[in-house]
Amino acid sequence: MLALFLWVHLILVSSILISQDAMRWVAKTMELAFLTEDGSGFPVIVSLIAAAIFALFVIHTVLACRKLPSSFIQWRKLRQQMQIVDHGDTRFWLVQAITGIVILFLLPPHLFVMLTQPDSIGPVKSSIRIYEQGFWLLYLPLLVAAEIHAAVGLYRVWLKWNLIPVNSPHFRPRLATVKNVLSCVFIIIGCAALVRYIQIGMASV
């Protein structure tokens, strides 16, 4: 669910690639601006969404951390085991673990801004935050880690629960290819949007 939300979120944020008006419309729609006469909306809705995502993030992190090695010795044994059993899905698990740790440190600052400054979302305000306040240094690695983490997570869930039974030896590598393509596509879109925000930020200061 978090992976799907992440992709929807990226698509909405990337509306800046269409135009500033498109991004402004997305932001105001999220705030239910159409329900107010002056179009100011309810920025608190953004805070509520951020709080809900943070709660899900904490739950997801707690559950995921239970599967991680809890000591250096366990990490060393895991590395030895991976050298013995050189399997692609095992490497995917390690990639998901590493990207998860990166997200653990980078996502809270982003959610904190959304929680405490919900009215700072918009084509200009977001651009100034990204460029002038240097948030692109946070968002770039977060983007890469989150997109890889989400794609690997959906890949592993698909195989674990056998969502669509397919009796073919070629299905797993094809699914892995789809995973890689999705990661690349969303990272490219996200980077393009980030560049556009930086351009707007540079022109606004």
Short mmCIF file of C-alpha atoms in Angstrom, two decimals:
data_model
loop_
_atom_site.label_atom_id
_atom_site.label_comp_id
_atom_site.label_asym_id
_atom_site.label_seq_id
_atom_site.Cartn_x
_atom_site.Cartn_y
_atom_site.Cartn_z
CA MET A 1 0.00 0.00 0.00
CA LEU A 2 2.83 2.39 0.84
CA ALA A 3 4.49 1.58 -2.48
CA LEU A 4 1.33 2.44 -4.41
CA PHE A 5 0.92 5.64 -2.40
CA LEU A 6 4.53 6.51 -3.19
CA TRP A 7 3.95 6.20 -6.92
CA VAL A 8 0.73 8.20 -6.81
CA HIS A 9 2.51 10.85 -4.73
CA LEU A 10 5.35 11.05 -7.25
CA ILE A 11 2.92 11.43 -10.15
CA LEU A 12 1.09 14.25 -8.36
CA VAL A 13 4.31 16.03 -7.41
CA SER A 14 5.57 15.65 -10.98
CA SER A 15 2.61 17.65 -12.24
CA ILE A 16 5.11 20.53 -12.13
CA LEU A 17 6.46 19.10 -15.40
CA ILE A 18 3.15 20.03 -17.04
CA SER A 19 2.96 23.55 -15.66
CA GLN A 20 2.99 25.53 -12.45
CA ASP A 21 -0.78 25.87 -12.70
CA ALA A 22 -1.14 22.09 -12.87
CA MET A 23 0.91 21.65 -9.71
CA ARG A 24 -1.00 24.46 -8.01
CA TRP A 25 -4.28 22.75 -8.91
CA VAL A 26 -3.04 19.46 -7.44
CA ALA A 27 -1.97 21.18 -4.21
CA LYS A 28 -5.25 23.06 -3.85
CA THR A 29 -7.29 19.97 -4.64
CA MET A 30 -5.46 18.08 -1.89
CA GLU A 31 -6.47 20.89 0.47
CA LEU A 32 -10.10 20.70 -0.73
CA ALA A 33 -9.93 24.31 -1.87
CA PHE A 34 -13.07 23.82 -3.96
CA LEU A 35 -15.06 23.62 -0.72
CA THR A 36 -14.14 27.16 0.35
CA GLU A 37 -15.42 30.38 -1.19
CA ASP A 38 -12.04 32.09 -1.32
CA GLY A 39 -10.23 28.97 -2.55
CA SER A 40 -7.90 28.90 0.45
CA GLY A 41 -8.77 25.31 1.28
CA PHE A 42 -7.81 23.44 4.42
CA PRO A 43 -4.02 23.01 4.65
CA VAL A 44 -4.54 20.97 7.82
CA ILE A 45 -5.62 18.10 5.57
CA VAL A 46 -2.03 17.87 4.34
CA SER A 47 -0.89 17.63 7.96
CA LEU A 48 -3.40 14.85 8.63
CA ILE A 49 -2.20 12.92 5.58
CA ALA A 50 1.42 13.37 6.68
CA ALA A 51 0.53 12.14 10.18
CA ALA A 52 -1.23 9.08 8.76
CA ILE A 53 1.71 8.26 6.49
CA PHE A 54 4.10 8.68 9.40
CA ALA A 55 2.03 6.27 11.50
CA LEU A 56 2.06 3.68 8.70
CA PHE A 57 5.77 4.30 8.22
CA VAL A 58 6.47 3.59 11.90
CA ILE A 59 4.40 0.39 11.83
CA HIS A 60 6.09 -0.75 8.63
CA THR A 61 9.53 0.04 10.04
CA VAL A 62 8.91 -1.84 13.30
CA LEU A 63 7.69 -4.92 11.45
CA ALA A 64 10.53 -4.78 8.92
CA CYS A 65 13.25 -4.31 11.55
CA ARG A 66 12.26 -7.60 13.14
CA LYS A 67 13.58 -9.34 10.01
CA LEU A 68 16.93 -7.55 9.98
CA PRO A 69 20.09 -8.90 11.62
CA SER A 70 20.41 -7.28 15.02
CA SER A 71 24.16 -7.62 15.51
CA PHE A 72 27.41 -7.48 13.58
CA ILE A 73 27.80 -11.25 13.93
CA GLN A 74 24.41 -11.82 12.34
CA TRP A 75 25.27 -9.45 9.49
CA ARG A 76 28.53 -11.34 8.93
CA LYS A 77 26.69 -14.66 8.87
CA LEU A 78 24.21 -13.20 6.39
CA ARG A 79 27.06 -12.10 4.14
CA GLN A 80 28.62 -15.55 4.33
CA GLN A 81 25.29 -17.16 3.53
CA MET A 82 24.80 -14.89 0.52
CA GLN A 83 28.20 -15.93 -0.80
CA ILE A 84 27.20 -19.57 -0.50
CA VAL A 85 23.68 -19.13 -1.88
CA ASP A 86 24.21 -16.60 -4.65
CA HIS A 87 20.55 -16.01 -5.53
CA GLY A 88 19.05 -12.91 -7.11
CA ASP A 89 16.09 -12.73 -4.75
CA THR A 90 18.44 -12.81 -1.76
CA ARG A 91 20.31 -9.84 -3.19
CA PHE A 92 16.98 -8.08 -3.70
CA TRP A 93 16.25 -8.61 -0.01
CA LEU A 94 19.57 -6.98 0.89
CA VAL A 95 18.86 -4.07 -1.48
CA GLN A 96 15.48 -3.58 0.15
CA ALA A 97 17.05 -3.67 3.61
CA ILE A 98 19.71 -1.08 2.71
CA THR A 99 17.26 1.27 0.98
CA GLY A 100 14.90 0.84 3.93
CA ILE A 101 17.61 2.05 6.30
CA VAL A 102 18.24 5.07 4.05
CA ILE A 103 14.51 5.88 4.04
CA LEU A 104 14.41 5.51 7.82
CA PHE A 105 16.73 8.52 8.16
CA LEU A 106 15.58 10.65 5.21
CA LEU A 107 11.79 10.38 5.27
CA PRO A 108 11.05 11.84 8.76
CA PRO A 109 12.43 15.34 7.91
CA HIS A 110 10.23 15.46 4.82
CA LEU A 111 7.14 14.37 6.76
CA PHE A 112 7.97 16.87 9.51
CA VAL A 113 7.86 19.72 7.00
CA MET A 114 4.55 18.49 5.59
CA LEU A 115 3.19 18.12 9.12
CA THR A 116 4.25 21.52 10.43
CA GLN A 117 4.17 23.63 7.24
CA PRO A 118 1.24 22.31 5.19
CA ASP A 119 0.74 25.68 3.53
CA SER A 120 4.25 25.57 2.04
CA ILE A 121 3.17 23.25 -0.76
CA GLY A 122 2.89 24.89 -4.16
CA PRO A 123 4.87 25.47 -7.34
CA VAL A 124 6.78 28.46 -5.94
CA LYS A 125 6.96 27.70 -2.22
CA SER A 126 8.01 24.10 -2.82
CA SER A 127 10.60 25.25 -5.36
CA ILE A 128 12.10 27.75 -2.93
CA ARG A 129 12.28 25.09 -0.23
CA ILE A 130 13.93 22.64 -2.61
CA TYR A 131 16.46 25.11 -4.05
CA GLU A 132 17.11 27.88 -1.54
CA GLN A 133 16.81 25.73 1.59
CA GLY A 134 18.75 22.89 -0.02
CA PHE A 135 16.06 20.25 0.33
CA TRP A 136 17.09 18.75 -3.00
CA LEU A 137 20.01 17.23 -1.09
CA LEU A 138 17.42 15.34 0.96
CA TYR A 139 14.95 14.58 -1.79
CA LEU A 140 17.37 13.17 -4.38
CA PRO A 141 18.71 10.24 -2.32
CA LEU A 142 15.25 9.76 -0.79
CA LEU A 143 13.75 9.52 -4.27
CA VAL A 144 16.24 6.90 -5.44
CA ALA A 145 16.03 4.83 -2.26
CA ALA A 146 12.24 4.99 -2.06
CA GLU A 147 11.62 4.01 -5.68
CA ILE A 148 14.02 1.07 -5.54
CA HIS A 149 12.61 0.00 -2.17
CA ALA A 150 9.03 0.16 -3.42
CA ALA A 151 9.69 -1.79 -6.63
CA VAL A 152 11.66 -4.51 -4.84
CA GLY A 153 8.98 -4.70 -2.15
CA LEU A 154 6.17 -5.21 -4.66
CA TYR A 155 8.29 -7.78 -6.51
CA ARG A 156 8.86 -9.79 -3.36
CA VAL A 157 5.22 -9.52 -2.27
CA TRP A 158 4.09 -10.68 -5.71
CA LEU A 159 6.28 -13.79 -5.51
CA LYS A 160 5.53 -14.49 -1.85
CA TRP A 161 1.75 -14.45 -2.24
CA ASN A 162 1.71 -15.70 -5.85
CA LEU A 163 -0.74 -12.94 -6.79
CA ILE A 164 -1.19 -14.22 -10.35
CA PRO A 165 -0.17 -17.89 -10.62
CA VAL A 166 2.04 -18.37 -13.68
CA ASN A 167 3.69 -21.71 -14.35
CA SER A 168 6.62 -20.52 -16.42
CA PRO A 169 10.35 -20.55 -15.70
CA HIS A 170 10.59 -17.21 -17.50
CA PHE A 171 8.10 -15.41 -15.27
CA ARG A 172 10.46 -14.55 -12.42
CA PRO A 173 13.18 -12.93 -14.58
CA ARG A 174 10.51 -11.07 -16.56
CA LEU A 175 8.97 -9.79 -13.34
CA ALA A 176 12.43 -8.68 -12.21
CA THR A 177 12.80 -6.81 -15.51
CA VAL A 178 9.46 -5.07 -14.95
CA LYS A 179 10.66 -4.13 -11.46
CA ASN A 180 13.85 -2.60 -12.84
CA VAL A 181 11.98 -0.71 -15.56
CA LEU A 182 9.49 0.71 -13.04
CA SER A 183 12.32 1.85 -10.77
CA CYS A 184 14.14 3.55 -13.64
CA VAL A 185 11.00 5.21 -15.03
CA PHE A 186 9.89 6.66 -11.69
CA ILE A 187 13.42 7.77 -10.78
CA ILE A 188 13.76 9.57 -14.12
CA ILE A 189 10.37 11.25 -13.69
CA GLY A 190 11.24 12.24 -10.13
CA CYS A 191 14.63 13.64 -11.12
CA ALA A 192 13.07 15.61 -13.97
CA ALA A 193 10.52 17.08 -11.56
CA LEU A 194 13.28 17.90 -9.08
CA VAL A 195 15.24 19.73 -11.77
CA ARG A 196 12.13 21.70 -12.70
CA TYR A 197 11.54 22.70 -9.07
CA ILE A 198 15.17 23.84 -8.83
CA GLN A 199 14.77 25.93 -11.99
CA ILE A 200 11.67 27.62 -10.59
CA GLY A 201 13.41 28.13 -7.26
CA MET A 202 16.42 29.76 -8.92
CA ALA A 203 14.12 32.13 -10.80
CA SER A 204 12.18 33.02 -7.64
CA VAL A 205 15.05 34.11 -5.39
#
